[in-house]
PDB file of C-alpha atoms and ligand atoms in Angstrom:
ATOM      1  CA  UNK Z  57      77.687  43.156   7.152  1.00 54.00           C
ATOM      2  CA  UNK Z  58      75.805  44.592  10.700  1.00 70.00           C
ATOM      3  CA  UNK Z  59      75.002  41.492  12.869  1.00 79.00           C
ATOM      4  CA  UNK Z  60      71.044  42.070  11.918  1.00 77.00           C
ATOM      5  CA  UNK Z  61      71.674  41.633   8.463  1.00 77.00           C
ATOM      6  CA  UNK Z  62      73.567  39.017   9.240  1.00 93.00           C
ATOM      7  CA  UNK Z  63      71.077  37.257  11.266  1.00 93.00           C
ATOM      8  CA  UNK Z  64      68.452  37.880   8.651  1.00 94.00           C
ATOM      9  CA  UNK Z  65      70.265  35.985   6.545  1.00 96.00           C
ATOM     10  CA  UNK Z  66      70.879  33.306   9.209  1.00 97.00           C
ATOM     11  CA  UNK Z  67      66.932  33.161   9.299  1.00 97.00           C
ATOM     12  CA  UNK Z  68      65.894  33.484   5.549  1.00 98.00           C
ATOM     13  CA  UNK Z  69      68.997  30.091   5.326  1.00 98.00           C
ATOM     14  CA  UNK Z  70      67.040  28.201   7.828  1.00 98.00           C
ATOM     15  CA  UNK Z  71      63.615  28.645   5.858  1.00 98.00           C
ATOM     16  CA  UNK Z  72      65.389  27.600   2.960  1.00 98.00           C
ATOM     17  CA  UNK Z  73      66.836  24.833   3.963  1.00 98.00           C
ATOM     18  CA  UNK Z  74      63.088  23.754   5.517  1.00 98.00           C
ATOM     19  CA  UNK Z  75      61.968  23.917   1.922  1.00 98.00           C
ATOM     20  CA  UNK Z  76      64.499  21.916   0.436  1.00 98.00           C
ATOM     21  CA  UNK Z  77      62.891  18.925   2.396  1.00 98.00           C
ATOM     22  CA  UNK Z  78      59.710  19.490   0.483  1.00 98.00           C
ATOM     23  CA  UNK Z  79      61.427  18.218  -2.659  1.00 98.00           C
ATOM     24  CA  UNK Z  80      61.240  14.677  -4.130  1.00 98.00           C
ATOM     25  CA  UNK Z  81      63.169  13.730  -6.975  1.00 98.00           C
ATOM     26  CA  UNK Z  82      61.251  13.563 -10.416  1.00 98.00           C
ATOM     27  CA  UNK Z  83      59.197  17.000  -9.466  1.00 98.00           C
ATOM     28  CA  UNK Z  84      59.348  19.387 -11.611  1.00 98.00           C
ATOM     29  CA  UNK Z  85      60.115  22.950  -9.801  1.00 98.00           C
ATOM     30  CA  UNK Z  86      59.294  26.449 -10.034  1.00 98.00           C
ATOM     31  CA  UNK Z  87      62.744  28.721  -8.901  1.00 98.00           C
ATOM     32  CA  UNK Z  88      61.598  31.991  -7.292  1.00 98.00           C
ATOM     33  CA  UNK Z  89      63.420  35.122  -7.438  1.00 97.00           C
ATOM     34  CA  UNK Z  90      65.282  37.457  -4.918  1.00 97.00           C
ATOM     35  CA  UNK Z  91      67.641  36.496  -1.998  1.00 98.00           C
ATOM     36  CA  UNK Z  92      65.808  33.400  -0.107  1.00 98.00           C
ATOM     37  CA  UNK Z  93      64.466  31.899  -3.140  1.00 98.00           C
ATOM     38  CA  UNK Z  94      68.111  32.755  -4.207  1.00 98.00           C
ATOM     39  CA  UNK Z  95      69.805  30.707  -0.916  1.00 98.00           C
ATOM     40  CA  UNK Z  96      66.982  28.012  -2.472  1.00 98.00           C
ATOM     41  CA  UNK Z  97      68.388  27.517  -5.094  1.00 98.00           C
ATOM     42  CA  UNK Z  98      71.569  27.525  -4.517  1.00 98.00           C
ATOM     43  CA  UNK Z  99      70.842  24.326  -1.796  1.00 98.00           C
ATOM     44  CA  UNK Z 100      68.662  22.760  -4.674  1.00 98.00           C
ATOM     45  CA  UNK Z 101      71.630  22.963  -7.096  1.00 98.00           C
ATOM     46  CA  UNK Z 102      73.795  21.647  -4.873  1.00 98.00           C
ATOM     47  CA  UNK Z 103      71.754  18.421  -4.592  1.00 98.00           C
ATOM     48  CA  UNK Z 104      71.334  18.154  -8.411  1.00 98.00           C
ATOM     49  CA  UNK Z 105      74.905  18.646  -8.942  1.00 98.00           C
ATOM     50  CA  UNK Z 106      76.785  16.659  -5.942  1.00 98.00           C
ATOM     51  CA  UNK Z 107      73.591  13.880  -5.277  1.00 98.00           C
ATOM     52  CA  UNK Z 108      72.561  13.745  -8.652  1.00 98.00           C
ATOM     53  CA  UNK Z 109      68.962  14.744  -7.621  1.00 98.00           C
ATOM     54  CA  UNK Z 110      66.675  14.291 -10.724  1.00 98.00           C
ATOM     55  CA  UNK Z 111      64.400  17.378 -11.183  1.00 98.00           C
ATOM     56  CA  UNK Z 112      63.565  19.956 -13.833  1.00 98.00           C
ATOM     57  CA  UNK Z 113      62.800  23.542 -13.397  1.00 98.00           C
ATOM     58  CA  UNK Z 114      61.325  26.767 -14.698  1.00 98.00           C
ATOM     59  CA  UNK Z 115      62.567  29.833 -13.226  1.00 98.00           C
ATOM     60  CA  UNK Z 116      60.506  32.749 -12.253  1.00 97.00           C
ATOM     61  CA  UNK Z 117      63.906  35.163 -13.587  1.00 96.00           C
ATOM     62  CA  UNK Z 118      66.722  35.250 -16.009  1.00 96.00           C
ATOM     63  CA  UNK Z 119      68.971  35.722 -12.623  1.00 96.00           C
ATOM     64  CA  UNK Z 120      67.349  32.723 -11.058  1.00 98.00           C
ATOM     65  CA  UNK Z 121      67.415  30.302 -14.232  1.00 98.00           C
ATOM     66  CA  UNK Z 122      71.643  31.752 -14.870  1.00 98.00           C
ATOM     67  CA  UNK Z 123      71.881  30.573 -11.397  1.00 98.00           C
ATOM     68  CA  UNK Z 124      69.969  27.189 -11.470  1.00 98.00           C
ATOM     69  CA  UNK Z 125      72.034  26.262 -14.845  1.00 98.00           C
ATOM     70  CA  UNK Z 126      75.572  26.975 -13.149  1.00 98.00           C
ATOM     71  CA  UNK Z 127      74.775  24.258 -10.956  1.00 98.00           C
ATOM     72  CA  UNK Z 128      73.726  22.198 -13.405  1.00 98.00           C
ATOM     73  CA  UNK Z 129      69.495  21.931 -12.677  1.00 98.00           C
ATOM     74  CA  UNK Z 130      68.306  20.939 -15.959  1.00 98.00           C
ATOM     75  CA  UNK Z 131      65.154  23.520 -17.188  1.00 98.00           C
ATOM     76  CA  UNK Z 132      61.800  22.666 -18.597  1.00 98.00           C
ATOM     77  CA  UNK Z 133      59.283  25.101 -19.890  1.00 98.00           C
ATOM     78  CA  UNK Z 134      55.227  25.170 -20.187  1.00 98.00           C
ATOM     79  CA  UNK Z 135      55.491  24.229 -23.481  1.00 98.00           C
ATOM     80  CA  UNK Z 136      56.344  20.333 -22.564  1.00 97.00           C
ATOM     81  CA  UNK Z 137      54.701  20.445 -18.933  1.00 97.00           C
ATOM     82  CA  UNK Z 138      51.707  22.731 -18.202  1.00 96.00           C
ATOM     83  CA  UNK Z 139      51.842  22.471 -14.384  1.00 97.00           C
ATOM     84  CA  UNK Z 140      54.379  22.222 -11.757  1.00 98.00           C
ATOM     85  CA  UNK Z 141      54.880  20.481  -8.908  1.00 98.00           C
ATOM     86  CA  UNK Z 142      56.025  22.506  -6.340  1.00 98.00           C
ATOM     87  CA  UNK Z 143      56.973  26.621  -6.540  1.00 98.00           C
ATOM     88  CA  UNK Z 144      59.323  28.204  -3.750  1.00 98.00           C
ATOM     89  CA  UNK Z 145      59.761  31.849  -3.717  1.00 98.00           C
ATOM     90  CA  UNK Z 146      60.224  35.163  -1.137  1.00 98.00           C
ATOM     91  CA  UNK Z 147      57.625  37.363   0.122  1.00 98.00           C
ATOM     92  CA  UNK Z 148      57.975  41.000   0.564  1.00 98.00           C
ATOM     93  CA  UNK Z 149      54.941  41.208   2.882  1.00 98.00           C
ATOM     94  CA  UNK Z 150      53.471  37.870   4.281  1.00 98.00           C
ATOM     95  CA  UNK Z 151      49.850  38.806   5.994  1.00 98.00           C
ATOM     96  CA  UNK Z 152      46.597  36.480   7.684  1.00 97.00           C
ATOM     97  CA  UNK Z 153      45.209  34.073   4.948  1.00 97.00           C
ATOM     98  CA  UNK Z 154      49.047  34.460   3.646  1.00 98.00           C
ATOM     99  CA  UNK Z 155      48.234  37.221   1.438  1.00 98.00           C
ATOM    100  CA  UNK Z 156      51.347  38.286   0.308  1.00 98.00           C
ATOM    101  CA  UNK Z 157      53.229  41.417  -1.652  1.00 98.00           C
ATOM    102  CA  UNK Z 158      55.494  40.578  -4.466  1.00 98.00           C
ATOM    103  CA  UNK Z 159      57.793  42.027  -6.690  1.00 98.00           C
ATOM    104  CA  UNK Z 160      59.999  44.065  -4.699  1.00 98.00           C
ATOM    105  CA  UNK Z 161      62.563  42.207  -6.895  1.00 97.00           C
ATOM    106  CA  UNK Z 162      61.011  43.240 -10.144  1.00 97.00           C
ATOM    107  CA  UNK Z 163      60.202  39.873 -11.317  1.00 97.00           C
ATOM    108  CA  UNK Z 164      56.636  39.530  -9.759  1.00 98.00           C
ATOM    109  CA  UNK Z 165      55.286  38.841 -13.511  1.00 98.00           C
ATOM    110  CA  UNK Z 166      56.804  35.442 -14.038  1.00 98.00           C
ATOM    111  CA  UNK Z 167      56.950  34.725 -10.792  1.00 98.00           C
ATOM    112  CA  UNK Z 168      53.148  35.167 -10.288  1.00 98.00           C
ATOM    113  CA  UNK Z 169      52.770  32.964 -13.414  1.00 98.00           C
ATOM    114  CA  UNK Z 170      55.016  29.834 -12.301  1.00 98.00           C
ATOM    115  CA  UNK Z 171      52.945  30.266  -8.829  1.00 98.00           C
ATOM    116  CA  UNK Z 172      49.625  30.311 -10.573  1.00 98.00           C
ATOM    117  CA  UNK Z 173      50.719  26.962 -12.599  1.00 98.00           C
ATOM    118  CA  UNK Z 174      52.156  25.532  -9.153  1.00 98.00           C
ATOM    119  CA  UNK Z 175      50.454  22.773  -7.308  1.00 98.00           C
ATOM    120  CA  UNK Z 176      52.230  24.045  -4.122  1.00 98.00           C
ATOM    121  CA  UNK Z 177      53.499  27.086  -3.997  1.00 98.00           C
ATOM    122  CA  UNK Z 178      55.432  27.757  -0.725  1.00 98.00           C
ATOM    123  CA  UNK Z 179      56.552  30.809   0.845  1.00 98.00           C
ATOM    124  CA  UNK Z 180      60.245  31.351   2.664  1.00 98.00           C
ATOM    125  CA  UNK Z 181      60.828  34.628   4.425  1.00 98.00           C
ATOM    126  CA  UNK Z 182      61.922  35.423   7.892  1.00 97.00           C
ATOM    127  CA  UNK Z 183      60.033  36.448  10.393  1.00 97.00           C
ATOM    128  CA  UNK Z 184      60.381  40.806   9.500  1.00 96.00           C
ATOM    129  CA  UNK Z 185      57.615  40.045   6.184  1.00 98.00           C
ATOM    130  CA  UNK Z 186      54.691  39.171   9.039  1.00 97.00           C
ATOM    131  CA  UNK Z 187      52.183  41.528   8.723  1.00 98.00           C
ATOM    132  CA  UNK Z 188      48.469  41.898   9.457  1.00 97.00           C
ATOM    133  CA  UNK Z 189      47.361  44.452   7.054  1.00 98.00           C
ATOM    134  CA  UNK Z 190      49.503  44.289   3.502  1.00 98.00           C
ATOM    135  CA  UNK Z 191      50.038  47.784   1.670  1.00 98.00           C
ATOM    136  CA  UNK Z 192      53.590  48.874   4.379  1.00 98.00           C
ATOM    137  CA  UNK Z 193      55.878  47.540   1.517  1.00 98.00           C
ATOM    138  CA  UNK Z 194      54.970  49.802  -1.909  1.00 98.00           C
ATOM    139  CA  UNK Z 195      53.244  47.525  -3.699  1.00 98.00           C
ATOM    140  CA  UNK Z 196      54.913  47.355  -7.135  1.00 98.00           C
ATOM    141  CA  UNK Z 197      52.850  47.499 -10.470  1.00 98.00           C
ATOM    142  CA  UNK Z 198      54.372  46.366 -14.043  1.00 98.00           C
ATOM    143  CA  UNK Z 199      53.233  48.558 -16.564  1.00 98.00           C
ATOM    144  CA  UNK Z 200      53.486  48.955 -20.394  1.00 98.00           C
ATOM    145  CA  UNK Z 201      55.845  51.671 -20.577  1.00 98.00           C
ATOM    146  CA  UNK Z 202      53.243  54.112 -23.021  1.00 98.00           C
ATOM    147  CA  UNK Z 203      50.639  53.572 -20.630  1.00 98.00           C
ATOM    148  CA  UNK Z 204      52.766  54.778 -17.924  1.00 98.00           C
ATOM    149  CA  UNK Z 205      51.038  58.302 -17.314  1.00 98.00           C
ATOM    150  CA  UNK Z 206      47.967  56.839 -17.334  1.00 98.00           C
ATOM    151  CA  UNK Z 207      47.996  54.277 -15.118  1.00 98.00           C
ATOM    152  CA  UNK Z 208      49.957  56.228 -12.868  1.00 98.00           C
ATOM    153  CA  UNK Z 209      47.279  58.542 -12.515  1.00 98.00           C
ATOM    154  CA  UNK Z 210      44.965  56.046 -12.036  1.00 98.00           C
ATOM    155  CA  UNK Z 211      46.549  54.700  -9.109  1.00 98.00           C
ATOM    156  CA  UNK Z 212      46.939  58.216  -7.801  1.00 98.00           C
ATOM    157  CA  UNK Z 213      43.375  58.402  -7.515  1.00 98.00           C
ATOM    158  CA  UNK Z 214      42.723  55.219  -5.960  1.00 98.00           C
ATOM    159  CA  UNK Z 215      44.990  56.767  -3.391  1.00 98.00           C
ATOM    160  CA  UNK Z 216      48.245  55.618  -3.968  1.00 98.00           C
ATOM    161  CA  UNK Z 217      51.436  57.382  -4.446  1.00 98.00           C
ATOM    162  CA  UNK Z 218      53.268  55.667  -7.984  1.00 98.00           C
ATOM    163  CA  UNK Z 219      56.593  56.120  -7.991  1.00 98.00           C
ATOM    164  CA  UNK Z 220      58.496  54.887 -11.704  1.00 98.00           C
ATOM    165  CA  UNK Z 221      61.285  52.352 -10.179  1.00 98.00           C
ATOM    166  CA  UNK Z 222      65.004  53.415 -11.195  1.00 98.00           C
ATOM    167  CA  UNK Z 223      68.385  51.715 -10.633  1.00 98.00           C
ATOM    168  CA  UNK Z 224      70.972  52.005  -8.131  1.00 97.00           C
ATOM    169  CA  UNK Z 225      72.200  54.496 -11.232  1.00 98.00           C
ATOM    170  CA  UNK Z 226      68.750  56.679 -11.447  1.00 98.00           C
ATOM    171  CA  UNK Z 227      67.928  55.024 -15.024  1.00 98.00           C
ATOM    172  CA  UNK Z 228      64.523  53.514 -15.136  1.00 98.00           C
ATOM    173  CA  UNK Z 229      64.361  49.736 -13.771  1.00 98.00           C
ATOM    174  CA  UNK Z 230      63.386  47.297 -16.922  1.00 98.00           C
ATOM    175  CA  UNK Z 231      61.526  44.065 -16.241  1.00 97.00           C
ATOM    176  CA  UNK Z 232      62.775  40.931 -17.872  1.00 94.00           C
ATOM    177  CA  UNK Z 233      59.743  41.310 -20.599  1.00 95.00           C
ATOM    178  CA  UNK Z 234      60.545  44.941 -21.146  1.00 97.00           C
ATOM    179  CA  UNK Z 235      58.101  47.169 -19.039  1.00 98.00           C
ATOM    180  CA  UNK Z 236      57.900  49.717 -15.901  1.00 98.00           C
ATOM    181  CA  UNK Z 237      57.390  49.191 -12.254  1.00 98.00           C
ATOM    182  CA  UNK Z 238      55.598  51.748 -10.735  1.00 98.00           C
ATOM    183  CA  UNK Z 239      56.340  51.089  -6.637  1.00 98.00           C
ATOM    184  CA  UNK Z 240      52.469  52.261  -4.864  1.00 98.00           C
ATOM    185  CA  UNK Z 241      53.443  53.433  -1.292  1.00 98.00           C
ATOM    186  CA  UNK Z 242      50.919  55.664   1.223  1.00 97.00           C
ATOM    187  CA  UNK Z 243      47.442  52.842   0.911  1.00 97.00           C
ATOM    188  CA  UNK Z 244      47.058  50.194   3.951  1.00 97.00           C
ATOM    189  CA  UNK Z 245      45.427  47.599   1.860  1.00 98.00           C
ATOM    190  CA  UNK Z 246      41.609  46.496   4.019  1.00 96.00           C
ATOM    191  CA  UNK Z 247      40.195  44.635   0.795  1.00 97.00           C
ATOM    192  CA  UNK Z 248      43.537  43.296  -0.501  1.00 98.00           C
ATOM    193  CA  UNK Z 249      41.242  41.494  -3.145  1.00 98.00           C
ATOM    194  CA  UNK Z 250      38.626  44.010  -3.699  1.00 98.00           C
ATOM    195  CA  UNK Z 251      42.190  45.858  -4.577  1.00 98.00           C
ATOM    196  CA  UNK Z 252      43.771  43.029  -7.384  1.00 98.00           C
ATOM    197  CA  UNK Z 253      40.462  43.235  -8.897  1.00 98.00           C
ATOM    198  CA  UNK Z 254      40.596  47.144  -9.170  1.00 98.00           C
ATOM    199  CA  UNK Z 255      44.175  46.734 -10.345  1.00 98.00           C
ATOM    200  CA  UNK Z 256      43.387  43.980 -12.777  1.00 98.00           C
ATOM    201  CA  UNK Z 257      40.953  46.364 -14.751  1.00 98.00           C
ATOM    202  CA  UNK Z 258      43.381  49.081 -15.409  1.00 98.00           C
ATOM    203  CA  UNK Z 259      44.336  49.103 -19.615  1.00 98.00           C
ATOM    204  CA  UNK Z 260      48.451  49.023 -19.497  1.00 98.00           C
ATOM    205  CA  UNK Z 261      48.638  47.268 -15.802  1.00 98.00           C
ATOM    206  CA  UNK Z 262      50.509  43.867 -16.957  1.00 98.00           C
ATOM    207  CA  UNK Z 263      50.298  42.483 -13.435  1.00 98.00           C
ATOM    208  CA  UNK Z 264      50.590  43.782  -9.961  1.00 98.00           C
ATOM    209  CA  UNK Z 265      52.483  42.225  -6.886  1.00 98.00           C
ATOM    210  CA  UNK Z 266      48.804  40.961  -4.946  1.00 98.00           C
ATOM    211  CA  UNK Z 267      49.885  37.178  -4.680  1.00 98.00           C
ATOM    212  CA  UNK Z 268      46.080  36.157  -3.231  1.00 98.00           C
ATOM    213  CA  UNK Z 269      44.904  32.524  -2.832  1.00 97.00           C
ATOM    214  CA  UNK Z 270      47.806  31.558  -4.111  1.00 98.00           C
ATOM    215  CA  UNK Z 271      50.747  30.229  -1.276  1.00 98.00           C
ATOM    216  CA  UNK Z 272      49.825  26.685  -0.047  1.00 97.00           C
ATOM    217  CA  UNK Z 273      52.188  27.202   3.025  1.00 98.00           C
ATOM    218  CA  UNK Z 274      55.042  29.938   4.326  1.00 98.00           C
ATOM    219  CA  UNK Z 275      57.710  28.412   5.941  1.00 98.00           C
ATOM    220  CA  UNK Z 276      58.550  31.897   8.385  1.00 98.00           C
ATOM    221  CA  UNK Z 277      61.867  31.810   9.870  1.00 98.00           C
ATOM    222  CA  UNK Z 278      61.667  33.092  13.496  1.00 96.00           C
ATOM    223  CA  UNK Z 279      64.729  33.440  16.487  1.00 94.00           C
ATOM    224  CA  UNK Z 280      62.914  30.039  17.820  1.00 94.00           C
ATOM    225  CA  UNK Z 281      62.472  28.058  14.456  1.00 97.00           C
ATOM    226  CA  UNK Z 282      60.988  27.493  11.268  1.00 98.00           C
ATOM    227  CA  UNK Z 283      57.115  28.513  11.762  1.00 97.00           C
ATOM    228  CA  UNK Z 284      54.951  26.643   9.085  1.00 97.00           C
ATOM    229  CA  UNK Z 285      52.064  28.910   8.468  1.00 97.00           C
ATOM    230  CA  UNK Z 286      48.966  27.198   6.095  1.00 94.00           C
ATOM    231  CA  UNK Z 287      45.613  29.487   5.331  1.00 78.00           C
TER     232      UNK Z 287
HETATM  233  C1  5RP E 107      61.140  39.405  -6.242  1.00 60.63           C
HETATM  234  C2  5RP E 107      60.336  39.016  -5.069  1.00 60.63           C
HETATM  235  C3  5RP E 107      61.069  38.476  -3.897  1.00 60.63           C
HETATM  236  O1  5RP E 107      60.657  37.178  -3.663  1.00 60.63           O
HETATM  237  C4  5RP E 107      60.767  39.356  -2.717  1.00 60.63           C
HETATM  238  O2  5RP E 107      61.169  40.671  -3.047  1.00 60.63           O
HETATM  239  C5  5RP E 107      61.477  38.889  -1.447  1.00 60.63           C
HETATM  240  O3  5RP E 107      62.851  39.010  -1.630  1.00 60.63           O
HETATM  241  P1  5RP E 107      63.907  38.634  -0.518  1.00 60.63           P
HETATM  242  O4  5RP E 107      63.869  37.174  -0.359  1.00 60.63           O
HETATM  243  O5  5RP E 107      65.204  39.140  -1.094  1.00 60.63           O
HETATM  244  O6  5RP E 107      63.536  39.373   0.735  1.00 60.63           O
HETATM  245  O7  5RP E 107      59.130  39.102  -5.042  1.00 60.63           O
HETATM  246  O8  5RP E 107      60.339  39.991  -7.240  1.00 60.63           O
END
């Protein structure tokens, strides 16, 4: 590992850990995806299992809830609670008003839903997801697989350049309900929600990775310290 990777990781710990104090036992708890929300849960799991901290969760992944159940975090779902209590999950991009771009995981789909039925929903990322204009990071759009061409061309006109996401192996990337991620690169987003509503309109977009009006807080993980950032 180079020593900045390494001291990304040092940073995108510390937020994590910040978060941890945000959680009282008898919440219930959205579980983010990717490698904070991942160093999250992994803190969170060991208070369940070695403090016998009394939560329940719904994960925003399959990776996250396998995780979160080998520690021994028992799981709810919306089904016996409509709302949660507090959501923690990464950032790709973290900008002014904490607009933020999702997905570069794949799992922005759930994960915008758990957010969206979050009282709190708080952001952990280090310090290099800062930004003042989103749209740096391809913003990554899950589409219904026939629809692909279309919405691909779509987006090509609104300016953006769609590329189809693949694995490490060059076969296409599947989301955990089954569809495409088309990655939008080359647009610097001015009207970030004049944008989400453009995006919401398109027939075969399931959902795009425009988190807006959503994060209560980021908890940004700087050389100096945790910085808590509100709207
Ligand atoms: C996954 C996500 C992640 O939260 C985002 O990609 C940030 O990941 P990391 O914490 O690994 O930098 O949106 O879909």
């Amino acid at each position: 590992m180079s020593s900045q990777v390494d001291e990304q990781t040092r940073l995108k710990q510390e937020a994590a850990e910040k978060a941890l104090e945000l959680v009282e036992p008898g919440m219930t708890v959205g579980l983010g995806s990717g490698s904070t929300a991942t160093l999250w849960i992994k803190l969170l799991g060991e208070k369940v299992r070695d403090q016998g901290l009394k939560i329940r969760a719904i994960a925003s992944s399959d990776d996250s809830e396998k995780l979160g159940r080998s520690y021994g975090i028992p799981f709810t779902s919306f089904e016996e609670t409509k709302s949660l209590d507090l959501t923690v999950d990464g950032a790709d991009e973290v900008a002014p008003g904490l607009a933020l771009i999702k997905g570069g995981g794949g799992k922005l789909l759930r994960e915008k839903i758990v957010a969206s039925a979050s009282r709190k929903f708080v952001v952990v990322a280090d310090g290099s997801k800062q930004v003042e204009r989103l749209g740096k990071f391809p913003l990554p759009v899950e589409v219904i697989r026939m629809a692909e061409p279309l919405v691909n061309e779509a987006l090509r006109e609104l300016g953006f350049t769609p590329k189809v996401r693949t694995n490490k192996d060059g076969s296409e990337y599947i989301t955990d309900e089954g569809n495409l991620i088309l990655d939008c690169s080359g647009l610097l987003l001015d009207n970030p929600q004049a944008m989400a509503a453009t995006l919401d309109s398109i027939v075969g977009v399931v959902e795009h990775g425009l988190f807006l009006g959503m994060a209560s807080k980021a908890l940004i993980a700087e050389a100096g310290g945790v910085v808590e950032r509100t709207k």
